[in-house]
Coordinates of C-alpha atoms in Angstrom, one line a residue:
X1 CA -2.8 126.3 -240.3
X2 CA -4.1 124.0 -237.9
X3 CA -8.4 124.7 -237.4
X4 CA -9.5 126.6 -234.2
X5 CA -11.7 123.3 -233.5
X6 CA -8.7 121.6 -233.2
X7 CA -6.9 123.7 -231.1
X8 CA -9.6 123.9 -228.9
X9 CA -10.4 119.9 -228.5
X10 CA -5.9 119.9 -227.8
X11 CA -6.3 122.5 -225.0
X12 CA -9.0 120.6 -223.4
X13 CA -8.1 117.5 -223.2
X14 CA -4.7 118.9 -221.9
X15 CA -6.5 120.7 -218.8
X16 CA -7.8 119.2 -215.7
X17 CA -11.4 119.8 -216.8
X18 CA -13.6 117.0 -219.1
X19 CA -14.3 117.9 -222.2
X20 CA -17.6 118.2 -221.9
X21 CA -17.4 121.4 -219.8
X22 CA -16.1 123.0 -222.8
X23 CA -17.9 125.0 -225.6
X24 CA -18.9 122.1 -228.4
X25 CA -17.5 124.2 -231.1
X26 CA -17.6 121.3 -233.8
X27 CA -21.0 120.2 -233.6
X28 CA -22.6 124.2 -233.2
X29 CA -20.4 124.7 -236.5
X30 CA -21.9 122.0 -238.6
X31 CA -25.4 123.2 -237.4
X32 CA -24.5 126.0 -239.0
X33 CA -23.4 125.0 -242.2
X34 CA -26.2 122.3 -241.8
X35 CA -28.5 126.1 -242.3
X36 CA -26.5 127.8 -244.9
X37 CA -28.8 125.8 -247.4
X38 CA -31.7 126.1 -246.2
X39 CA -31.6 130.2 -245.8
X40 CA -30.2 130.9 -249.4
X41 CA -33.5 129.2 -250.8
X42 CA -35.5 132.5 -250.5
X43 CA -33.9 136.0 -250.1
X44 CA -35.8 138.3 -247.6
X45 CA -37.9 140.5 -249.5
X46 CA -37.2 144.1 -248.2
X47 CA -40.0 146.0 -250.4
X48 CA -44.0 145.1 -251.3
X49 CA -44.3 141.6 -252.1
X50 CA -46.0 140.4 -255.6
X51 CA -48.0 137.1 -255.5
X52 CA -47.5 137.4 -259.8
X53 CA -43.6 136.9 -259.9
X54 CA -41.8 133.7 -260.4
X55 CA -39.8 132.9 -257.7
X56 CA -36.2 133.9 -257.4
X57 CA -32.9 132.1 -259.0
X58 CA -29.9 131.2 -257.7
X59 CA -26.3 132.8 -258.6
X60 CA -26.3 130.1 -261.2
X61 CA -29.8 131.3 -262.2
X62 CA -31.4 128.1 -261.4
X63 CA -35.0 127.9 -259.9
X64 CA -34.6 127.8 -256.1
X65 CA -36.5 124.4 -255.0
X66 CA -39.3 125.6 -252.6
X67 CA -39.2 124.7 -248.7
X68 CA -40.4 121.3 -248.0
X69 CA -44.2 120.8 -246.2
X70 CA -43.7 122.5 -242.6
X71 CA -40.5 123.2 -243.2
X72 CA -39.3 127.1 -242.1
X73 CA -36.1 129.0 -242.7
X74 CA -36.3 130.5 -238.7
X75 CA -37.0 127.3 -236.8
X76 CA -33.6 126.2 -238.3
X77 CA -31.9 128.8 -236.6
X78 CA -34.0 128.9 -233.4
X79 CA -32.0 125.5 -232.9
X80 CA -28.6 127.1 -233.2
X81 CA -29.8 129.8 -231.2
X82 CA -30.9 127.7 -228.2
X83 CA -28.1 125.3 -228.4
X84 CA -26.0 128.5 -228.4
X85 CA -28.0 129.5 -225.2
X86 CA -27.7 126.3 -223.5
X87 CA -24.0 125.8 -223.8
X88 CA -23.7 129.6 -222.1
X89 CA -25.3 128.5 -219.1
X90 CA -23.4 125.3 -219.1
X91 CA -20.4 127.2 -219.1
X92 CA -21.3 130.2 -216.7
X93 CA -22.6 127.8 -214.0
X94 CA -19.1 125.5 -214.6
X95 CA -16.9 128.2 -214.4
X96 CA -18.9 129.4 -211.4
X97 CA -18.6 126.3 -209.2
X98 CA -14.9 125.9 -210.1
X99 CA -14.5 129.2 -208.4
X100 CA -16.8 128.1 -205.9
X101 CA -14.8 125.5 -204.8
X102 CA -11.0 127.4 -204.8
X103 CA -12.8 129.8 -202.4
X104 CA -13.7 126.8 -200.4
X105 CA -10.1 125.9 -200.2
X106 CA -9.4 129.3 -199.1
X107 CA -11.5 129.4 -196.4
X108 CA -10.4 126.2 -195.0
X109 CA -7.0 127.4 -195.2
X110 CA -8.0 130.6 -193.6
X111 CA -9.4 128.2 -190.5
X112 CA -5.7 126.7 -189.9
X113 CA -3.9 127.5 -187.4
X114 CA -0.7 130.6 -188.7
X115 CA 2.0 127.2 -188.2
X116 CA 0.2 125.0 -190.5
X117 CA 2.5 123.9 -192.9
X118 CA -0.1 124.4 -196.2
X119 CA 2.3 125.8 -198.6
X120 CA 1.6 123.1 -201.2
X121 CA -2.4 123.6 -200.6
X122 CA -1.5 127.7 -201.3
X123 CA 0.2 126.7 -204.3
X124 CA -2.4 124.6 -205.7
X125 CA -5.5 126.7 -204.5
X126 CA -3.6 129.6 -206.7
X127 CA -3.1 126.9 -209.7
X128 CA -6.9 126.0 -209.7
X129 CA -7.8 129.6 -210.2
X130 CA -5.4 130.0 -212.8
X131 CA -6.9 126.9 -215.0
X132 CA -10.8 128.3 -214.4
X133 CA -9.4 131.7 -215.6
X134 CA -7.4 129.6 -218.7
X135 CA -10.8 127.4 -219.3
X136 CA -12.9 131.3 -219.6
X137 CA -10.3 132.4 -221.5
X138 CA -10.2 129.4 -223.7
X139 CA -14.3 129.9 -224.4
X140 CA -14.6 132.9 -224.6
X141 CA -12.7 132.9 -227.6
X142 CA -14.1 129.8 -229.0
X143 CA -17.4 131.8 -228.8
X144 CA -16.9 134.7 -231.0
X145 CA -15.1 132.6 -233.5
X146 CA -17.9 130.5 -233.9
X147 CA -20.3 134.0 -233.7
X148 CA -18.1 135.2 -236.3
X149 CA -18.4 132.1 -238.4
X150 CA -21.8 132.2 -237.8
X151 CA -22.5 136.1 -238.9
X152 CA -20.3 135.3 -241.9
X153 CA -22.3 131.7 -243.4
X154 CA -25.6 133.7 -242.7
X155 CA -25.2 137.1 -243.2
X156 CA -29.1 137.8 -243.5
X157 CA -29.6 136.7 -239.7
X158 CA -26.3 138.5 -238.0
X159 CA -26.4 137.6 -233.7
X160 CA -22.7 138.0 -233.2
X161 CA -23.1 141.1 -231.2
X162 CA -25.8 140.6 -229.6
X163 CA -24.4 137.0 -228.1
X164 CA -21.3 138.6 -227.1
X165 CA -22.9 141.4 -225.3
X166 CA -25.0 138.3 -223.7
X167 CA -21.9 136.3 -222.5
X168 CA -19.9 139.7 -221.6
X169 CA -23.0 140.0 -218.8
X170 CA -22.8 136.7 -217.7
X171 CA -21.3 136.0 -214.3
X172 CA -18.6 134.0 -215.3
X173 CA -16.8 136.9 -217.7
X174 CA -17.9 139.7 -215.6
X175 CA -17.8 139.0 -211.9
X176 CA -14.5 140.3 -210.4
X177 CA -12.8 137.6 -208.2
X178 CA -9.8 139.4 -207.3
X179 CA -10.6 139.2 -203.8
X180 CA -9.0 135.5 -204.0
X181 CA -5.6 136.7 -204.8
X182 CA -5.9 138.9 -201.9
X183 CA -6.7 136.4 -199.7
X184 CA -4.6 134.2 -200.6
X185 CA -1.7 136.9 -200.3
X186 CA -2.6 137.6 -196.7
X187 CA -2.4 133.5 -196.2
X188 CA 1.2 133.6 -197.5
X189 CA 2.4 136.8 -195.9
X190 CA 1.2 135.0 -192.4
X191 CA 3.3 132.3 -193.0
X192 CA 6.4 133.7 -193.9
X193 CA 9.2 134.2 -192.2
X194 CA 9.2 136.8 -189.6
X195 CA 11.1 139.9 -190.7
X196 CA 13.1 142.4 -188.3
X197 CA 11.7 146.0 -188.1
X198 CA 13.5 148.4 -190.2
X199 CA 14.8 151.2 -189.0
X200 CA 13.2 154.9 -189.2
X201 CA 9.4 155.1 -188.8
X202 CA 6.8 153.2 -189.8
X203 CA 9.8 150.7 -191.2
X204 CA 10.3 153.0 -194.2
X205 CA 13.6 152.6 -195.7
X206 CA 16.3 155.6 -195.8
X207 CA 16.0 155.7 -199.7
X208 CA 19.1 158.4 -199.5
X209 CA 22.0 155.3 -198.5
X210 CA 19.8 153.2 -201.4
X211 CA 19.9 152.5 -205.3
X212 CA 16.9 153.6 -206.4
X213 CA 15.6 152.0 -209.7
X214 CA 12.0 152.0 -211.2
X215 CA 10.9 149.9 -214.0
X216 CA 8.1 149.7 -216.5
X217 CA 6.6 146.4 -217.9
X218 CA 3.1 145.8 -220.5
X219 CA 1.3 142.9 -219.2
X220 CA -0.8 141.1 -221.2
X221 CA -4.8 140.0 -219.9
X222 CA -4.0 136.2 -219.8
X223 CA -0.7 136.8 -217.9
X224 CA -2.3 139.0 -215.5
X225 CA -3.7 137.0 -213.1
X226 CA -0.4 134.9 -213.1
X227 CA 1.8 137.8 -212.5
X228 CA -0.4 139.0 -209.7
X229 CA -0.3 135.2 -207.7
X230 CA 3.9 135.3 -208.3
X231 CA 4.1 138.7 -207.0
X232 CA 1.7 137.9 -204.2
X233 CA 3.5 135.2 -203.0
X234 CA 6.2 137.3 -201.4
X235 CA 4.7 140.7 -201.6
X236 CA 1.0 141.5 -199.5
X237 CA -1.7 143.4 -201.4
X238 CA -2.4 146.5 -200.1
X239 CA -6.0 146.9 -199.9
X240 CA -7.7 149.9 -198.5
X241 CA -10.9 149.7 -196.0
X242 CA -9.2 146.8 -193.4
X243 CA -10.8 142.9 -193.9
X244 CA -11.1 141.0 -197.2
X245 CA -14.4 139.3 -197.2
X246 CA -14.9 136.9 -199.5
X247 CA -16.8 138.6 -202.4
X248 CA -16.7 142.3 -201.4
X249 CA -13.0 143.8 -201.0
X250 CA -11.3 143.8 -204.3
X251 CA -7.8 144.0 -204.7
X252 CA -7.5 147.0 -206.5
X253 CA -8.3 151.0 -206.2
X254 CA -9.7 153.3 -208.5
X255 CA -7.4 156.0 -209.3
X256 CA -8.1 159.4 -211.5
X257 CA -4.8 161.7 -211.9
X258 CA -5.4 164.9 -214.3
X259 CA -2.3 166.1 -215.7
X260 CA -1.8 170.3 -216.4
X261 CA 0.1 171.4 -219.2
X262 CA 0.5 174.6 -221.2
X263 CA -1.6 175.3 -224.7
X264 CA 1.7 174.7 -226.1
X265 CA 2.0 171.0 -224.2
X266 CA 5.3 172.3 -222.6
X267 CA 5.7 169.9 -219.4
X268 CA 4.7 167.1 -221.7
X269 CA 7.7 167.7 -223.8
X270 CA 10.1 168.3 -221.2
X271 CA 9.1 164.7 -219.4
X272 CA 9.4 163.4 -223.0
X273 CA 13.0 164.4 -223.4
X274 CA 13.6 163.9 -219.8
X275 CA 15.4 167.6 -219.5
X276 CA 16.8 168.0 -215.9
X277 CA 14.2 169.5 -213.6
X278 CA 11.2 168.8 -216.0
X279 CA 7.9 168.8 -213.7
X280 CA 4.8 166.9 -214.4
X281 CA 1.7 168.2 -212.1
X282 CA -1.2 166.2 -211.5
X283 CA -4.5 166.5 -209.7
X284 CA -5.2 162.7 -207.8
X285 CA -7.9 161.5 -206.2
X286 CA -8.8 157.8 -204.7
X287 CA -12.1 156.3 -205.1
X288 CA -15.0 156.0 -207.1
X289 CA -17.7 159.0 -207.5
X290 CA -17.1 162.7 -206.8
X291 CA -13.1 163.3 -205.0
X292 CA -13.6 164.1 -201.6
X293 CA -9.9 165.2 -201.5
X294 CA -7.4 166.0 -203.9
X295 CA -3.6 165.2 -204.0
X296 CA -1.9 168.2 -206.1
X297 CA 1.4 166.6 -207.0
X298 CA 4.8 167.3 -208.2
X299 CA 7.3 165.5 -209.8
X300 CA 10.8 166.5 -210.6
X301 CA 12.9 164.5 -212.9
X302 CA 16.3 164.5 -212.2
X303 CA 19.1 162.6 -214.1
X304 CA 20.6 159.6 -211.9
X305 CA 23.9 160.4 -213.0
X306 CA 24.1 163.5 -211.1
X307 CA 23.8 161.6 -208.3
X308 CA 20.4 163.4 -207.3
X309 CA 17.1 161.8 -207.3
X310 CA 13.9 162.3 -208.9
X311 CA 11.3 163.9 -206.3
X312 CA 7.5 163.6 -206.1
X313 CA 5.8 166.0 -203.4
X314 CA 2.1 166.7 -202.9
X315 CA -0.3 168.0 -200.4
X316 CA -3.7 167.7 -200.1
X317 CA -6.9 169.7 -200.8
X318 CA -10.5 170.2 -201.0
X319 CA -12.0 169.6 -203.9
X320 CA -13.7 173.0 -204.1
X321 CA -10.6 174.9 -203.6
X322 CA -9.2 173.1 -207.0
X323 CA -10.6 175.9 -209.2
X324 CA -8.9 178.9 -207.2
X325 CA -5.5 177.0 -207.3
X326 CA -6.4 176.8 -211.1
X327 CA -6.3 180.5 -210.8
X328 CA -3.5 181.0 -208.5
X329 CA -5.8 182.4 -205.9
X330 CA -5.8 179.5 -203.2
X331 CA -4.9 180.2 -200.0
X332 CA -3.0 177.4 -197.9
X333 CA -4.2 176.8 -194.6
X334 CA -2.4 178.5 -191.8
X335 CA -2.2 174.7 -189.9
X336 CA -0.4 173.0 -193.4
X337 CA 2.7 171.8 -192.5
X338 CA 5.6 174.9 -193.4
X339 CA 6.9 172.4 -196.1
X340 CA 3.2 172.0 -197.8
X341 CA 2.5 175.6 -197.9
X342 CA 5.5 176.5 -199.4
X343 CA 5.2 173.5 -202.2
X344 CA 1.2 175.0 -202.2
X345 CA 2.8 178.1 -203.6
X346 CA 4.9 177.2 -206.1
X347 CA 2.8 175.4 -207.5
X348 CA 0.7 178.1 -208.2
X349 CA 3.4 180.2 -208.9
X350 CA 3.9 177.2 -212.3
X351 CA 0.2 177.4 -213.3
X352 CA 0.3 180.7 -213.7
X353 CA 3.4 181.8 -215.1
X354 CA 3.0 178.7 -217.8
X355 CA -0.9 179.1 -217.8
X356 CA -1.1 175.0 -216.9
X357 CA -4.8 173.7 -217.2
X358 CA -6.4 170.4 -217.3
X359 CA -4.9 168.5 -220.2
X360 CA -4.8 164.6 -219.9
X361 CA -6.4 162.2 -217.0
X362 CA -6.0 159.0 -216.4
X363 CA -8.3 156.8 -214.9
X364 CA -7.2 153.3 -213.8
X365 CA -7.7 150.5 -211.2
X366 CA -4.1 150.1 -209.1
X367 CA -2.9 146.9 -206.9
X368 CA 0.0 147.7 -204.8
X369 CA 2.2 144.9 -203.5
X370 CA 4.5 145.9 -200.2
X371 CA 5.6 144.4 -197.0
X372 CA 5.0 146.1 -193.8
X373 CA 8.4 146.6 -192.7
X374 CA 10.2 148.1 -195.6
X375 CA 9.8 149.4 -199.2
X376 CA 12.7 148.1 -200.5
X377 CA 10.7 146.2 -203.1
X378 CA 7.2 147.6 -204.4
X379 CA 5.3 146.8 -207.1
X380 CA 2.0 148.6 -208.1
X381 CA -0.5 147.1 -211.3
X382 CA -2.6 149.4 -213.2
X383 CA -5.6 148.0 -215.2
X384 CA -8.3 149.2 -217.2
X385 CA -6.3 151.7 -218.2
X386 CA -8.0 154.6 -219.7
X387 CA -6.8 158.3 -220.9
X388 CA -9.1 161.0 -221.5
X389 CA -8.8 164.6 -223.2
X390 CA -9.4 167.2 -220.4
X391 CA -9.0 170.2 -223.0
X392 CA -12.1 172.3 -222.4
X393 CA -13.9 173.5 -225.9
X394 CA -16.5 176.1 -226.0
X395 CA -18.5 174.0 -228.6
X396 CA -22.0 173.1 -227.9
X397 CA -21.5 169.8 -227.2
X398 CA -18.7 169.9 -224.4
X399 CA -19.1 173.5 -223.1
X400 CA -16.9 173.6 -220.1
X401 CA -19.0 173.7 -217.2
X402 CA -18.2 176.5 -214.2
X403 CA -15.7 175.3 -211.2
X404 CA -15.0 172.2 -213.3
X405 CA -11.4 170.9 -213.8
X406 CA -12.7 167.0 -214.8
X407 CA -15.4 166.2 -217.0
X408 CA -18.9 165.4 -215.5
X409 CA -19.2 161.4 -215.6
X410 CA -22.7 161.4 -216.6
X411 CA -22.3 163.1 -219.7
X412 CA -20.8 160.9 -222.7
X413 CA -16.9 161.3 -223.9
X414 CA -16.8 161.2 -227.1
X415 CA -14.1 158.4 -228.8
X416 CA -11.7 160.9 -230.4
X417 CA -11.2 162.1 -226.6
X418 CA -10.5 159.0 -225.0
X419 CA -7.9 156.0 -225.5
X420 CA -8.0 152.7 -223.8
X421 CA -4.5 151.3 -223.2
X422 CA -5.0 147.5 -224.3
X423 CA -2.0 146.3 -221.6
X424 CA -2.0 146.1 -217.9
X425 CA 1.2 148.1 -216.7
X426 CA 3.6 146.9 -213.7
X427 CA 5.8 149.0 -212.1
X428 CA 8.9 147.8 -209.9
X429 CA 10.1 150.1 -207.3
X430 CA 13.7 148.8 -206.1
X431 CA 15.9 150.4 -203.3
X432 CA 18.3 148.3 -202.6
X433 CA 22.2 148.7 -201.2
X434 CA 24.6 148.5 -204.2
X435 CA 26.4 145.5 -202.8
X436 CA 22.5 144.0 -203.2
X437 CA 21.0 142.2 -206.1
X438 CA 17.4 141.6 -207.3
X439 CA 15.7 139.0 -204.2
X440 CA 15.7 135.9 -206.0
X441 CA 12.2 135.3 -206.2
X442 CA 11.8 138.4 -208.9
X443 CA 13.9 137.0 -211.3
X444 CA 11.7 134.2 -212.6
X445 CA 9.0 136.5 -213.1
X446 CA 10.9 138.6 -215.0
X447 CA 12.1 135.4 -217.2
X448 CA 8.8 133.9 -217.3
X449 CA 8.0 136.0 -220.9
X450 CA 4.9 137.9 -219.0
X451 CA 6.4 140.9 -218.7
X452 CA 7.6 143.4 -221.9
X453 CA 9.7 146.1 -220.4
X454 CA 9.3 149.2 -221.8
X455 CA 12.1 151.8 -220.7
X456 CA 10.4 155.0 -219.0
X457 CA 6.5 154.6 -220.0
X458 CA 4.5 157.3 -219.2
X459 CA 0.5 157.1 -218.8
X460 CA 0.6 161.1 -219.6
X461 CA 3.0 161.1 -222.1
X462 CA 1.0 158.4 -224.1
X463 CA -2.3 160.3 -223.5
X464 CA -0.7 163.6 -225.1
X465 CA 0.7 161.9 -228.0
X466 CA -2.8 159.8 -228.6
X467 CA -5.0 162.2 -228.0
X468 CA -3.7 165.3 -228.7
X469 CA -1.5 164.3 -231.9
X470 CA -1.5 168.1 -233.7
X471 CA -0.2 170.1 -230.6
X472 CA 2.7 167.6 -230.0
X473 CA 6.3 168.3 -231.5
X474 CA 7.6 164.9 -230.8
X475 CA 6.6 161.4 -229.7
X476 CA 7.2 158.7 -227.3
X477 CA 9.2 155.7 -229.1
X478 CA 6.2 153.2 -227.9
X479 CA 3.6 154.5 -230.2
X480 CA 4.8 152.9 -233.3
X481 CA 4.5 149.2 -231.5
X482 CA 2.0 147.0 -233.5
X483 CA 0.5 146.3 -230.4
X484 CA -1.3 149.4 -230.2
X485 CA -2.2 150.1 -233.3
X486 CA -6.0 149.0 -232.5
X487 CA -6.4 151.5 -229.3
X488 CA -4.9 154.2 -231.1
X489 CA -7.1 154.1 -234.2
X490 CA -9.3 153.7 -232.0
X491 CA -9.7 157.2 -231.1
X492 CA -10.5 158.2 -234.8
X493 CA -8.9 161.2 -237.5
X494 CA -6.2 161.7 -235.0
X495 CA -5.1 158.3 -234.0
X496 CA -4.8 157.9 -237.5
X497 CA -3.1 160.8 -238.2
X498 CA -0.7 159.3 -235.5
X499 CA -0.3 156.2 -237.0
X500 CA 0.4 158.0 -240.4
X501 CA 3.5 159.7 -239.1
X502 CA 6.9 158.2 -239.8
X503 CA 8.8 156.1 -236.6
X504 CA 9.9 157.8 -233.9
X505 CA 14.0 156.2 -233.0
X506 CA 13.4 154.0 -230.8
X507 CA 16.2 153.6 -227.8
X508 CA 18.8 150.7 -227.7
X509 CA 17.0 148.2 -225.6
X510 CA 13.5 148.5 -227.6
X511 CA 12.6 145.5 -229.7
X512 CA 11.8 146.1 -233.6
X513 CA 8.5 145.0 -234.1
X514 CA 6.7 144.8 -230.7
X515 CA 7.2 145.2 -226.9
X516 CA 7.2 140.9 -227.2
X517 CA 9.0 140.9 -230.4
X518 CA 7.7 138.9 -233.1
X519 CA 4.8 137.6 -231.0
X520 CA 1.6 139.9 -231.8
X521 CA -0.6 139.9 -228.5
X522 CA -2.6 137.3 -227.5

């Protein structure tokens, strides 16, 4: 097995960046082992010391040789500790003017004129950004191997977590730059080609004369950002709130859907088998902080063979009148569209009759891709995936609290009641005519090795069967993938409960070990 030292002085001097911008792994290490010496001379005395007793052995039970005149067991490691300091900052502020200068770029290509033939100055400006996020990646990791290392040759003076907290604060691992990918999606969607308006309103295409098909992928942290430059190359993000300033518009959303089901998890099984007509419902709200409108959605599976399609409908309400509709007791406004009262009904007419309450929510940050004049091709992203148990206890600790249907944010969620999904998800949204095939610029992003397809995902299916392992009957085929393994024990006794159960059958097209086959995650 080749060292990580070595692996790390390759990549570098493979990139476009010297080496000296890089963590120096190899000389921090030997520091370190430089120590290992000098702090197994003298254990730390943890009771009352004795000024009688002869000093302590060795494991060979030889007399340890006493420190040298001024020498000290902590200024050792005050060395390691500022050299660990000082190669931090090095890195933050490198990092920081690399992205410095790609928004530079973008701003001068946001000065040209819309005929400007700067295609190969997009396509570079997006390649820079990639190899600052691959130098990040690259460190970070070379930083808690050598933290690691360094917890493990001197166990009596552990820093690992603390220096990883330290770096995870730092500007250049937690700033969000995601506004360059918008940017630089709005400099490509105003130079291509123009497109004619579709017919119907709005350019909507008639999805009716279409094939509709909707696919599922896992995307993996260090293949995010690469996925989201391919896509944005022919698709605009959609970004809510008008101009992307450099800095403040991010290219993503903050989205909180919370899923009803019955005590005995009944709409959760029927999506699971995928039985014709089986609803999901959902509560959905934009935004960060308190909802200041809700979406109540429905959607209606429907098996393609029949020749019908799967329907989503929804209509909108205030978040105070959540609880009554909980109760069956809302009242639709007299000026709702005919169609939205009517769907307003029924709906209550399901919570009722299957006594439907808050079960599972999902909380996530969404970039959608589309082009203004049709949605023959969308693509949405969902990141920081997160699933939370909305089951309402009477214990003392999580007492439901009156009119709530969401747990209060400033109150703490305990980790048996909420799963992090360790994948970014992608979703393709295709209508085209049958005679059509995929647009040619998908197809390499689906070959590029990015992407693991996994056949009809569901964020509330995989919350149920996660977090809420004793009340299901059956489970999703994707739960026994190695990959997520960690998220799910995670959670506690019942992810590992989950993991303790025997494999679910997984369908034809899933791989045996993992959503990338043999490859574990990166």
């Amino acid at each position: 097995m080749v060292a990580f030292g070595k692996k790390l002085a390759a990549a570098a001097a493979e990139a476009p960046f010297d080496a000296a911008h890089y963590l120096d792994y190899e000389s921090l290490k030997a520091l370190l082992y430089d120590l290992q010496p000098l702090h197994l001379r003298a254990p730390v005395a943890e009771n009352a010391l004795s000024l009688a007793v002869a000093p302590a052995t060795n494991a060979a039970a030889m007399p340890l040789a006493p420190l040298a005149e001024g020498e000290t067991r902590t200024r050792g490691h005050e060395v390691f500790l500022e050299r660990m300091d000082a190669e931090l900052r090095k890195m933050d502020a490198f990092a920081h003017e690399r992205v410095v200068a790609v928004r530079r770029e973008v701003r001068a290509l946001e000065a040209l004129d819309a005929g400007a033939d700067v295609g190969a100055r997009l396509q570079a400006a997006g390649d820079a950004f990639l190899e600052v996020e691959r130098y990040v990646n690259l460190n970070v990791t070379a930083v808690r191997k050598l933290l690691k290392k360094h917890d493990k040759v001197l166990p009596e003076r552990p820093c690992a977590a603390f220096y990883t907290a330290r770096m995870h604060d730092m500007r250049w691992v937690r700033n969000d730059y995601s506004d360059v990918v918008v940017r630089l999606s709005r400099l490509y969607a105003a130079r291509a080609p123009a497109a004619a308006p579709a017919d119907g309103p709005r350019g909507v295409v008639d999805e009716r004369s279409f094939v509709r098909a909707t696919t599922k992928y896992w995307v993996r942290s260090d293949d995010l950002s690469a996925v989201k430059l391919a896509i944005s190359r022919h698709l605009p993000v959609l970004v809510s709130g008008g101009r992307v300033t450099e800095g403040e518009s991010k290219d993503s959303q903050l989205v909180n859907s919370v899923y009803l089901d019955s005590p005995s998890l009944e709409l959760y099984h029927g999506r699971l088998a995928k039985l014709p007509g089986a609803v999901a419902l959902r509560l959905r709200w934009y935004g960060t902080g308190e909802p200041e409108e809700v979406f109540v959605e429905r959607k209606t599976h429907r098996d393609a063979w029949t020749g019908d399609a799967s329907v989503k409908e929804r209509f909108r309400v205030l978040p105070g009148d959540v609880p009554r509709l909980l109760r069956a007791e809302y009242e639709p406004p007299a000026d709702l569209p005919a169609a939205e009262r009517r769907l307003a009904r029924e709906v209550q007419r399901l919570v009722s009759t299957k006594r439907l309450v808050p079960t599972v929510r999902s909380q996530c940050h969404r970039t959608a891709f589309q082009l203004a004049h049709t949605n023959a091709v969308r693509a949405s992203i969902d990141t920081n995936l997160c699933l939370i148990n909305e089951v309402q206890r009477e214990d003392d600790d999580h007492a439901p609290e009156q009119g709530r249907w969401y747990r209060d944010a400033a109150r703490s969620i305990p980790s048996s009641d909420l799963t992090r999904f360790p994948f970014a998800v992608l979703e393709l949204k295709l209508a085209l005519a049958e005679a059509d095939d995929l647009p040619a610029w998908l197809r390499p992003v689906l070959a590029s090795g990015a992407l693991a397809p996994v056949h009809k995902f569901s964020k509330f299916v995989h919350g149920c069967a996660v977090l809420l392992p004793d009340e299901v009957q059956a489970m999703p085929y994707w739960v026994d993938d190695p990959a997520l393994a960690p998220s799910i024990r995670a959670t506690g006794a019942s992810g590992a409960s989950l993991l303790r159960r025997p494999s679910p059958p997984r369908p034809r097209a899933a791989r045996p070990s993992s959503a990338w086959g043999d490859a574990s995650p990166r």
